[in-house]
Each structure stands twice: as C-alpha cells, then as structure tokens.
C-alpha cells in the first residue's frame, strides 16, 4: 500500500513524497475542510477551549480569551466570566477539567475557577497554574504560582517545576497541604526546565518537560502522588501536542514524534520527522495543537511553519501507522457538540431562500454535522468562529517516487481508473483498456 514517507529516497515508487490527503484504513482520503457550525463569533481570540462532560450526562463547550470565559449555545456564546472581576490573562492559555458536575478552568494569571452552571467563580485558597488534569479522585495543577495568595504550607512563589493536588474528591476545598485531606504539593527537579504538559493516562498522570517525562501514581497519604522520571532525554514542549488515545499518549517531541504507554516513549516518526521538523517553526513549537478523531483513529497536529500562525497539519492514523498532511489555517482546536437541525431550524443554518441543490456539497450525508448531540472535531477559525472539521475539501493530491530504472524503458499502451464508493460497493467505474 502506498504510504506518505517524505524522508525516504524519491526512487522508491511505493512511497508518497508529497500529499494533501489523510490516511484511512484502505488508503488515503480527501482532507477535511471547515464547516461553519452556525454559532456567532467569540468576543476575543481563543486561548483554549474544551468540551466538558458532566456527571449527570450533560455537556458544556467552554472557550477562554484574554478577558472572558464563554459557553457555547445553539447559535450564540454566553458570558460565564466570574462576576467578581474581569480576567486579564494576557497571552496565557486556559486549561479545563471536569470533576463530577463541576467545571474547572485555570490560567497562570488567574486562580482556579469553578462553575456548576453559569458564571465561574474563584476557588478559595487555590493557586494559579498553567496546567491542570484530573485523575483518581484528585485535580492536579502544575507550573504554579501562589505568590501573595496566603495558602498555608505553600511556597508563596511562582515555580515552573512545582505541582499541587487538591483534596481527595474535593477540588473546590482549600488547597492548603494536609495529611488528612491529602491535598499536597511538590517539585520535579530531577531534570531541568518547567513542566510543560500534564495529561492523564488511565489512573496515572504524566507530567512532561521539554526533555523529560514523569509518571505520577497515587500511593495514598502521606506521599499521596509518587513521581518517577522515566525519560531524561525525551519530552514535549506543548500541553496541546499530547493526545491520549486509549492507553497510549501520542506527542510531538523536540526532534521526533512518539507513542508513550506509561513505561517508555517509542519513536513513531520514522519517514516523516525530517520533513516535519524542517517545516516546523521551532520558535513556536509550544503552539502546536492536536485533536483526536476517535471514530477514524486519526490524530491531527496543527503546527506553525513560517510564522506563529497554525497553517499546516500532520495527520497520523494509528491503526495502520501511516501519515498524511494538508494545509489549513486555524487559531485553536477543540471538540464541540452540534445542535439538532430540524425542519423548523433548517433556515437558521442555511437561510430561507435555499433550494435543495444549494445545500453545501462539502458536507457529506453521513457527516456528524447533521446529528444532534454528537461530538464534532472543531477548530476556531481566524474569524473567531467555531468551525466543524467535517467538510470535504475540493480535492486531494499525492506524488509518488520515481518509477522505472535507468536500464529499462517501458511503454504504457492503455490504462484505466477504478473508483470505489464505499467498503460494500463495487467500483463504480471499471478499468477499460484503451489503445
């Protein structure tokens, strides 16, 4: 089967040297395009968002900007910023977690925020942090700052290598370290640099630095969380570049792409890593954003090339271990939930004068766009609008290596094209011989 391996020699005919396509189980498909989900523009540029699942079965789509937190409705955004005071977070990114029916948001410029519904509010005696994750009955923060917050037992300082964990089953209680509540804090100083990513892996939490990886396991009081450094040479510089797929993390490292199952990182970038890192603008490697297509077993890594803008995408199909690529300019990624499109609301999406043959042709009939309450791969466009990554681009392209040899000449007298519509259908066009 043809596969995209741009690092290979161009004299290998079975290797694709260039593609604008995404890998599938059977080969390659047309890359996705954006579909406007019909929600108004955000009030500001996205600095992080998440689709959160509540314990009661509901969902919330929250996006943060420099001044606000906003929650998506069917066609508009609701301002769920804390009522006490507006946010002023600069360029710091928001990170989110769901604990039971409580939605949590964190930013290095803002103390932990909590909301069961409606507006968020400060969690008393909680630090500021760049990173957040939930596992095993706890919420963990990393790359933290508790300066001037008066948290008893805290360092009262900004420390990029520090982590905190909440009380067990109570992330909105005081974060002051206590043996009885199991709230505690610690440092990761075996390797240099700040903690750059924090991701759950089953019941464990993995903390990444740019050049190292730590695995945290819950061991009970008084230690609570025990960290073990499992790599002193491989790490990840972007929290959003780490994707959890089943029991494995996939992430972009400093010079390769890896899979990590909790024991050791394994390279998966052979054949594409030289091409990818030659295109990547390393100044903004921490800006890489990834999203997981669980239905199709694909991971999309959007990355910057000539500037800070996210303009290109590397795609990995982990079931077949094949790669793809395409170009699309975005500002952020997240999953979102679509609202139902009924006879009465159809005009809200497409206008009152639309005819049947004017329905957008880049939305396939089996696209999740048409299904109510279905998670949809989405991104925030340059117009600050939430956009479904479920359309079909106008075309795809693939460039193979050279066929033939220097010693032999071949003459092709005729050829034909076989096109299959689906897995169960025979090709709609059978090969025909031409002369």
Short mmCIF file of C-alpha atoms in Angstrom, two decimals:
data_model
loop_
_atom_site.label_atom_id
_atom_site.label_comp_id
_atom_site.label_asym_id
_atom_site.label_seq_id
_atom_site.Cartn_x
_atom_site.Cartn_y
_atom_site.Cartn_z
CA UNK A 1 0.00 0.00 0.00
CA UNK A 2 1.24 3.50 -0.83
CA UNK A 3 2.29 5.48 2.21
CA UNK A 4 3.49 9.03 2.84
CA UNK A 5 7.18 8.91 3.83
CA UNK A 6 8.80 12.12 2.57
CA UNK A 7 12.14 11.32 4.24
CA UNK A 8 12.62 8.25 2.02
CA UNK A 9 14.54 8.27 -1.27
CA UNK A 10 12.49 9.54 -4.19
CA UNK A 11 13.40 6.47 -6.26
CA UNK A 12 11.05 4.28 -4.19
CA UNK A 13 7.84 4.17 -6.27
CA UNK A 14 5.68 2.77 -3.47
CA UNK A 15 6.45 5.78 -1.27
CA UNK A 16 4.48 9.03 -1.48
CA UNK A 17 6.80 12.03 -1.50
CA UNK A 18 4.07 14.65 -1.08
CA UNK A 19 0.38 14.51 -0.21
CA UNK A 20 -2.59 16.67 0.52
CA UNK A 21 -4.64 13.83 1.95
CA UNK A 22 -5.46 11.98 5.17
CA UNK A 23 -4.75 8.27 5.81
CA UNK A 24 -7.63 5.81 6.07
CA UNK A 25 -7.89 2.07 6.66
CA UNK A 26 -7.93 1.47 2.89
CA UNK A 27 -5.55 4.14 1.63
CA UNK A 28 -5.93 7.91 1.52
CA UNK A 29 -8.90 10.25 1.53
CA UNK A 30 -9.64 13.87 0.80
CA UNK A 31 -8.54 16.17 3.65
CA UNK A 32 -11.29 17.84 5.70
CA UNK A 33 -12.41 21.41 5.31
CA UNK A 34 -14.19 23.77 7.67
CA UNK A 35 -17.97 23.90 8.14
CA UNK A 36 -19.44 26.91 9.95
CA UNK A 37 -21.42 25.46 12.86
CA UNK A 38 -23.75 28.44 12.96
CA UNK A 39 -22.53 29.90 16.26
CA UNK A 40 -21.67 33.59 16.47
CA UNK A 41 -18.07 34.74 16.73
CA UNK A 42 -16.29 34.79 20.08
CA UNK A 43 -15.73 38.14 21.74
CA UNK A 44 -11.95 37.65 21.52
CA UNK A 45 -9.21 35.35 20.26
CA UNK A 46 -9.37 31.86 21.73
CA UNK A 47 -6.71 30.98 24.31
CA UNK A 48 -8.00 27.48 24.93
CA UNK A 49 -11.27 25.60 25.00
CA UNK A 50 -12.78 22.24 25.88
CA UNK A 51 -15.83 20.05 25.57
CA UNK A 52 -16.67 19.01 29.14
CA UNK A 53 -18.88 16.05 30.14
CA UNK A 54 -20.78 16.39 33.41
CA UNK A 55 -21.55 13.56 35.81
CA UNK A 56 -25.27 13.97 35.10
CA UNK A 57 -24.73 13.34 31.38
CA UNK A 58 -24.71 16.88 30.08
CA UNK A 59 -22.04 18.70 28.11
CA UNK A 60 -20.54 22.17 28.15
CA UNK A 61 -18.34 23.78 25.50
CA UNK A 62 -16.21 26.47 27.15
CA UNK A 63 -13.67 28.75 25.46
CA UNK A 64 -11.42 31.28 27.19
CA UNK A 65 -9.95 34.51 25.88
CA UNK A 66 -7.82 37.24 27.42
CA UNK A 67 -10.79 38.80 29.22
CA UNK A 68 -13.62 36.25 29.27
CA UNK A 69 -14.82 32.69 29.60
CA UNK A 70 -17.67 31.94 27.19
CA UNK A 71 -20.03 28.97 26.86
CA UNK A 72 -21.43 27.88 23.50
CA UNK A 73 -25.16 27.70 22.91
CA UNK A 74 -27.03 26.75 19.75
CA UNK A 75 -26.20 29.99 17.93
CA UNK A 76 -24.58 32.33 20.46
CA UNK A 77 -21.99 32.44 23.24
CA UNK A 78 -22.94 33.14 26.85
CA UNK A 79 -20.54 35.13 29.00
CA UNK A 80 -19.66 32.94 32.01
CA UNK A 81 -16.85 35.15 33.29
CA UNK A 82 -16.68 35.45 37.07
CA UNK A 83 -18.81 38.30 38.37
CA UNK A 84 -16.25 39.49 40.93
CA UNK A 85 -13.89 40.95 38.31
CA UNK A 86 -12.97 40.54 34.67
CA UNK A 87 -9.99 38.43 33.65
CA UNK A 88 -6.74 39.89 32.40
CA UNK A 89 -4.61 36.93 31.40
CA UNK A 90 -2.54 38.34 28.56
CA UNK A 91 -1.36 35.55 26.26
CA UNK A 92 -1.54 32.81 28.94
CA UNK A 93 -3.60 29.82 27.85
CA UNK A 94 -6.67 28.48 29.61
CA UNK A 95 -6.86 24.79 30.54
CA UNK A 96 -10.01 22.95 31.63
CA UNK A 97 -11.13 19.85 33.51
CA UNK A 98 -14.43 18.36 34.64
CA UNK A 99 -14.85 16.92 38.14
CA UNK A 100 -18.32 15.48 38.69
CA UNK A 101 -20.74 18.26 37.81
CA UNK A 102 -18.18 20.99 38.46
CA UNK A 103 -16.37 22.57 35.53
CA UNK A 104 -12.88 23.85 36.33
CA UNK A 105 -10.75 26.41 34.49
CA UNK A 106 -7.19 27.53 35.21
CA UNK A 107 -4.75 30.10 33.92
CA UNK A 108 -1.29 31.13 35.10
CA UNK A 109 -2.68 34.64 35.64
CA UNK A 110 -5.84 33.53 37.49
CA UNK A 111 -6.58 31.31 40.48
CA UNK A 112 -8.58 28.12 39.90
CA UNK A 113 -12.11 28.81 38.63
CA UNK A 114 -15.19 26.65 39.26
CA UNK A 115 -18.73 26.52 37.89
CA UNK A 116 -21.57 24.00 38.24
CA UNK A 117 -23.61 26.12 35.83
CA UNK A 118 -23.49 29.70 34.64
CA UNK A 119 -20.71 32.04 35.71
CA UNK A 120 -17.39 30.82 37.08
CA UNK A 121 -16.01 31.89 40.47
CA UNK A 122 -12.68 31.78 42.28
CA UNK A 123 -11.82 28.70 44.35
CA UNK A 124 -10.64 30.00 47.72
CA UNK A 125 -7.11 29.02 48.80
CA UNK A 126 -6.17 27.61 45.37
CA UNK A 127 -3.08 28.58 43.36
CA UNK A 128 -2.70 29.88 39.84
CA UNK A 129 -1.35 27.39 37.32
CA UNK A 130 -0.56 26.89 33.66
CA UNK A 131 -1.65 23.22 33.58
CA UNK A 132 -4.45 21.08 35.00
CA UNK A 133 -5.58 17.43 34.91
CA UNK A 134 -7.96 15.20 36.89
CA UNK A 135 -7.43 11.54 37.86
CA UNK A 136 -8.05 9.09 40.73
CA UNK A 137 -10.31 11.45 42.66
CA UNK A 138 -7.92 14.42 42.51
CA UNK A 139 -7.32 17.52 40.42
CA UNK A 140 -3.65 18.28 39.82
CA UNK A 141 -2.11 21.62 38.86
CA UNK A 142 1.41 22.17 37.55
CA UNK A 143 3.67 25.10 36.67
CA UNK A 144 2.11 27.07 39.50
CA UNK A 145 2.14 30.43 41.26
CA UNK A 146 0.83 31.01 44.79
CA UNK A 147 2.70 34.26 45.45
CA UNK A 148 0.70 36.63 47.69
CA UNK A 149 -2.23 34.19 47.88
CA UNK A 150 -1.65 33.26 51.52
CA UNK A 151 -2.10 29.49 51.09
CA UNK A 152 -0.90 27.85 54.31
CA UNK A 153 2.00 25.48 53.65
CA UNK A 154 2.65 26.81 50.15
CA UNK A 155 5.96 28.28 48.93
CA UNK A 156 4.40 31.70 48.26
CA UNK A 157 6.23 31.84 44.91
CA UNK A 158 5.93 31.25 41.18
CA UNK A 159 7.65 27.93 40.43
CA UNK A 160 7.50 26.39 36.94
CA UNK A 161 8.57 22.96 38.22
CA UNK A 162 6.03 22.74 41.08
CA UNK A 163 2.82 20.69 41.20
CA UNK A 164 -0.17 20.78 43.55
CA UNK A 165 -3.03 18.34 44.07
CA UNK A 166 -6.44 19.04 45.57
CA UNK A 167 -8.15 17.35 48.48
CA UNK A 168 -9.34 13.88 47.51
CA UNK A 169 -12.79 14.17 45.87
CA UNK A 170 -12.93 17.88 46.73
CA UNK A 171 -11.16 20.16 44.24
CA UNK A 172 -13.11 23.23 45.38
CA UNK A 173 -11.97 22.96 49.02
CA UNK A 174 -8.82 24.57 50.38
CA UNK A 175 -5.61 23.51 48.63
CA UNK A 176 -3.52 24.01 51.77
CA UNK A 177 -1.36 20.86 52.21
CA UNK A 178 -2.82 18.50 54.81
CA UNK A 179 -2.27 14.82 55.64
CA UNK A 180 -5.95 14.39 56.50
CA UNK A 181 -7.36 15.87 53.26
CA UNK A 182 -4.44 14.58 51.11
CA UNK A 183 -4.02 18.00 49.50
CA UNK A 184 -0.29 18.38 48.90
CA UNK A 185 2.40 19.92 46.71
CA UNK A 186 5.87 19.03 45.46
CA UNK A 187 8.67 19.74 42.99
CA UNK A 188 10.01 17.97 39.90
CA UNK A 189 13.68 18.96 39.95
CA UNK A 190 15.47 15.80 38.81
CA UNK A 191 15.59 17.30 35.31
CA UNK A 192 15.81 20.96 34.25
CA UNK A 193 13.07 23.17 32.90
CA UNK A 194 9.41 23.94 33.55
CA UNK A 195 6.57 21.44 33.48
CA UNK A 196 5.07 21.94 30.01
CA UNK A 197 2.26 19.36 29.79
CA UNK A 198 0.08 17.40 32.21
CA UNK A 199 -2.05 14.54 30.88
CA UNK A 200 -3.99 11.66 32.38
CA UNK A 201 -3.02 8.10 31.35
CA UNK A 202 -5.67 5.79 32.81
CA UNK A 203 -5.39 6.21 36.62
CA UNK A 204 -1.99 7.90 36.41
CA UNK A 205 -0.91 11.42 35.49
CA UNK A 206 2.02 12.09 33.18
CA UNK A 207 3.99 15.32 33.60
CA UNK A 208 6.10 16.39 30.64
CA UNK A 209 9.03 18.75 30.42
CA UNK A 210 10.69 19.68 27.14
CA UNK A 211 13.32 16.96 27.63
CA UNK A 212 11.90 14.61 30.26
CA UNK A 213 8.83 12.63 31.33
CA UNK A 214 7.49 11.83 34.82
CA UNK A 215 4.74 9.36 35.71
CA UNK A 216 2.71 10.04 38.88
CA UNK A 217 0.89 7.22 40.68
CA UNK A 218 -1.47 7.62 43.61
CA UNK A 219 0.04 5.84 46.64
CA UNK A 220 -2.04 7.29 49.48
CA UNK A 221 -1.15 9.53 52.41
CA UNK A 222 1.31 10.98 53.34
CA UNK A 223 3.11 10.90 49.95
CA UNK A 224 -0.20 10.91 48.00
CA UNK A 225 1.33 11.13 44.50
CA UNK A 226 4.65 9.44 43.77
CA UNK A 227 6.51 10.69 40.68
CA UNK A 228 9.00 8.59 38.74
CA UNK A 229 11.18 10.04 35.99
CA UNK A 230 11.01 7.60 33.06
CA UNK A 231 12.91 9.67 30.47
CA UNK A 232 15.70 12.21 30.82
CA UNK A 233 16.12 12.88 27.09
CA UNK A 234 12.63 12.85 25.56
CA UNK A 235 9.78 15.19 26.42
CA UNK A 236 7.17 17.54 24.97
CA UNK A 237 7.03 21.33 24.87
CA UNK A 238 3.28 21.74 24.34
CA UNK A 239 0.40 20.58 26.53
CA UNK A 240 -1.89 20.57 23.49
CA UNK A 241 0.57 18.43 21.47
CA UNK A 242 -0.13 15.40 23.72
CA UNK A 243 -3.11 13.23 22.75
CA UNK A 244 -4.45 10.36 24.84
CA UNK A 245 -5.79 7.58 22.60
CA UNK A 246 -6.88 4.56 24.58
CA UNK A 247 -3.97 3.52 26.78
CA UNK A 248 -1.31 5.47 24.87
CA UNK A 249 -0.13 9.06 24.63
CA UNK A 250 0.97 10.35 21.22
CA UNK A 251 3.03 13.53 21.22
CA UNK A 252 5.46 15.70 19.27
CA UNK A 253 8.86 15.86 20.94
CA UNK A 254 11.84 18.10 20.31
CA UNK A 255 13.17 16.12 17.34
CA UNK A 256 10.78 13.19 16.80
CA UNK A 257 7.20 12.02 17.28
CA UNK A 258 6.45 9.43 19.96
CA UNK A 259 3.99 6.98 21.47
CA UNK A 260 4.11 6.53 25.24
CA UNK A 261 2.30 3.78 27.17
CA UNK A 262 3.49 4.73 30.64
CA UNK A 263 6.73 2.77 30.55
CA UNK A 264 8.92 4.34 27.86
CA UNK A 265 8.46 6.60 24.82
CA UNK A 266 8.76 4.89 21.42
CA UNK A 267 9.52 6.73 18.18
CA UNK A 268 6.78 6.62 15.53
CA UNK A 269 8.16 9.40 13.33
CA UNK A 270 10.45 7.39 11.07
CA UNK A 271 9.97 8.52 7.49
CA UNK A 272 8.31 11.88 8.27
CA UNK A 273 10.23 13.50 11.13
CA UNK A 274 12.94 15.16 9.00
CA UNK A 275 10.31 16.60 6.67
CA UNK A 276 8.12 17.73 9.57
CA UNK A 277 10.81 19.42 11.66
CA UNK A 278 12.23 21.14 8.57
CA UNK A 279 8.80 22.75 8.05
CA UNK A 280 8.06 23.46 11.72
CA UNK A 281 8.82 26.94 13.05
CA UNK A 282 10.67 25.80 16.18
CA UNK A 283 10.36 29.21 17.78
CA UNK A 284 6.67 28.41 18.27
CA UNK A 285 6.87 24.67 18.94
CA UNK A 286 4.82 25.20 22.11
CA UNK A 287 1.95 26.44 19.90
CA UNK A 288 1.29 23.00 18.36
CA UNK A 289 -2.35 21.98 18.80
CA UNK A 290 -3.66 18.44 18.42
CA UNK A 291 -7.12 16.92 18.19
CA UNK A 292 -8.16 13.26 18.25
CA UNK A 293 -10.56 11.77 15.71
CA UNK A 294 -11.64 8.72 17.70
CA UNK A 295 -14.07 7.43 15.08
CA UNK A 296 -11.44 7.27 12.33
CA UNK A 297 -8.39 6.56 14.55
CA UNK A 298 -6.60 9.71 13.43
CA UNK A 299 -4.63 12.39 15.25
CA UNK A 300 -4.31 15.87 13.75
CA UNK A 301 -1.34 18.02 14.78
CA UNK A 302 -1.70 21.64 13.61
CA UNK A 303 1.61 23.46 13.61
CA UNK A 304 3.26 26.79 12.62
CA UNK A 305 5.55 27.00 9.60
CA UNK A 306 6.79 30.44 8.53
CA UNK A 307 5.28 32.44 11.41
CA UNK A 308 3.39 31.90 14.67
CA UNK A 309 0.17 31.09 12.79
CA UNK A 310 -1.05 27.48 12.69
CA UNK A 311 -1.17 26.86 8.95
CA UNK A 312 -0.35 23.18 8.37
CA UNK A 313 -1.45 19.82 9.73
CA UNK A 314 0.32 16.48 10.17
CA UNK A 315 -2.05 13.50 10.43
CA UNK A 316 -1.34 10.08 11.96
CA UNK A 317 -3.57 7.02 11.53
CA UNK A 318 -2.54 4.88 14.48
CA UNK A 319 -4.40 1.73 13.39
CA UNK A 320 -2.32 1.49 10.20
CA UNK A 321 0.66 3.59 11.39
CA UNK A 322 0.51 5.76 8.26
CA UNK A 323 0.85 9.51 7.81
CA UNK A 324 -0.86 12.28 5.87
CA UNK A 325 -0.71 16.06 5.64
CA UNK A 326 -2.65 19.09 4.43
CA UNK A 327 -2.75 22.86 4.87
CA UNK A 328 -5.43 24.70 6.84
CA UNK A 329 -5.10 27.92 8.84
CA UNK A 330 -6.68 27.86 12.31
CA UNK A 331 -6.25 29.56 15.69
CA UNK A 332 -7.26 26.75 18.09
CA UNK A 333 -8.81 23.27 18.26
CA UNK A 334 -11.49 21.61 20.40
CA UNK A 335 -14.41 19.21 20.21
CA UNK A 336 -17.92 20.62 20.22
CA UNK A 337 -21.50 19.34 20.37
CA UNK A 338 -23.84 20.05 17.47
CA UNK A 339 -27.43 21.11 18.00
CA UNK A 340 -30.29 19.37 16.21
CA UNK A 341 -31.18 20.58 12.71
CA UNK A 342 -34.93 20.20 12.21
CA UNK A 343 -37.37 21.34 9.56
CA UNK A 344 -38.06 24.46 11.63
CA UNK A 345 -34.39 25.33 12.25
CA UNK A 346 -33.02 24.45 8.81
CA UNK A 347 -33.47 28.04 7.63
CA UNK A 348 -31.48 29.31 10.62
CA UNK A 349 -28.46 27.45 9.26
CA UNK A 350 -28.84 27.98 5.52
CA UNK A 351 -31.28 30.87 5.01
CA UNK A 352 -34.92 30.96 3.96
CA UNK A 353 -34.35 31.01 0.21
CA UNK A 354 -32.06 27.99 -0.08
CA UNK A 355 -33.04 25.27 -2.55
CA UNK A 356 -32.31 21.56 -2.33
CA UNK A 357 -29.49 21.72 -4.87
CA UNK A 358 -27.93 24.64 -2.97
CA UNK A 359 -27.24 22.68 0.20
CA UNK A 360 -23.44 22.76 0.71
CA UNK A 361 -21.94 19.85 -1.19
CA UNK A 362 -18.88 19.70 1.04
CA UNK A 363 -20.98 18.24 3.88
CA UNK A 364 -21.43 14.51 3.29
CA UNK A 365 -24.73 12.86 4.14
CA UNK A 366 -23.08 10.78 6.90
CA UNK A 367 -21.24 13.75 8.40
CA UNK A 368 -21.67 14.21 12.19
CA UNK A 369 -22.68 17.77 11.31
CA UNK A 370 -26.27 16.55 10.80
CA UNK A 371 -26.51 14.61 14.07
CA UNK A 372 -27.76 16.21 17.25
CA UNK A 373 -25.69 15.94 20.44
CA UNK A 374 -22.77 14.40 18.54
CA UNK A 375 -19.16 15.38 19.31
CA UNK A 376 -17.65 17.07 16.27
CA UNK A 377 -13.98 17.75 15.62
CA UNK A 378 -13.80 21.52 15.55
CA UNK A 379 -11.44 24.44 15.39
CA UNK A 380 -11.58 28.17 15.95
CA UNK A 381 -11.19 29.99 12.65
CA UNK A 382 -9.28 33.21 12.06
CA UNK A 383 -12.70 34.92 12.25
CA UNK A 384 -13.00 33.63 15.86
CA UNK A 385 -15.85 31.27 14.92
CA UNK A 386 -16.22 27.67 15.98
CA UNK A 387 -15.92 25.60 12.82
CA UNK A 388 -16.50 21.90 12.24
CA UNK A 389 -13.61 19.91 10.80
CA UNK A 390 -16.13 17.75 8.96
CA UNK A 391 -16.37 19.19 5.47
CA UNK A 392 -14.73 17.79 2.36
CA UNK A 393 -12.03 19.79 0.63
CA UNK A 394 -12.25 20.39 -3.10
CA UNK A 395 -9.54 17.85 -3.86
CA UNK A 396 -6.58 15.79 -2.76
CA UNK A 397 -3.17 15.15 -4.24
CA UNK A 398 -0.45 12.50 -3.96
CA UNK A 399 3.02 12.47 -5.53
CA UNK A 400 4.83 9.14 -5.77
CA UNK A 401 8.52 8.43 -6.12
CA UNK A 402 10.06 7.71 -9.50
CA UNK A 403 9.02 4.55 -11.33
CA UNK A 404 11.30 2.55 -13.63
CA UNK A 405 15.07 2.23 -13.87
CA UNK A 406 17.99 3.62 -15.82
CA UNK A 407 18.42 0.34 -17.72
CA UNK A 408 14.85 -0.39 -18.78
CA UNK A 409 12.24 1.50 -20.79
CA UNK A 410 8.52 0.79 -20.63
CA UNK A 411 5.69 1.90 -22.89
CA UNK A 412 2.17 2.13 -21.46
CA UNK A 413 -0.38 1.45 -24.17
CA UNK A 414 -3.52 1.87 -22.11
CA UNK A 415 -4.74 2.39 -18.57
CA UNK A 416 -7.93 2.86 -16.64
CA UNK A 417 -9.19 4.13 -13.30
CA UNK A 418 -11.13 2.20 -10.65
CA UNK A 419 -13.10 4.30 -8.16
CA UNK A 420 -14.82 2.73 -5.15
CA UNK A 421 -17.73 4.46 -3.40
CA UNK A 422 -17.75 2.55 -0.13
CA UNK A 423 -16.50 -0.58 1.53
CA UNK A 424 -19.54 -2.60 0.46
CA UNK A 425 -19.91 -1.25 -3.06
CA UNK A 426 -18.05 -2.39 -6.08
CA UNK A 427 -16.11 0.20 -8.06
CA UNK A 428 -18.45 2.49 -9.96
CA UNK A 429 -16.01 2.68 -12.87
CA UNK A 430 -14.37 -0.49 -14.06
CA UNK A 431 -10.95 -0.36 -15.73
CA UNK A 432 -11.21 -0.21 -19.50
CA UNK A 433 -8.47 -0.91 -21.96
CA UNK A 434 -7.71 1.88 -24.40
CA UNK A 435 -5.45 1.86 -27.43
#
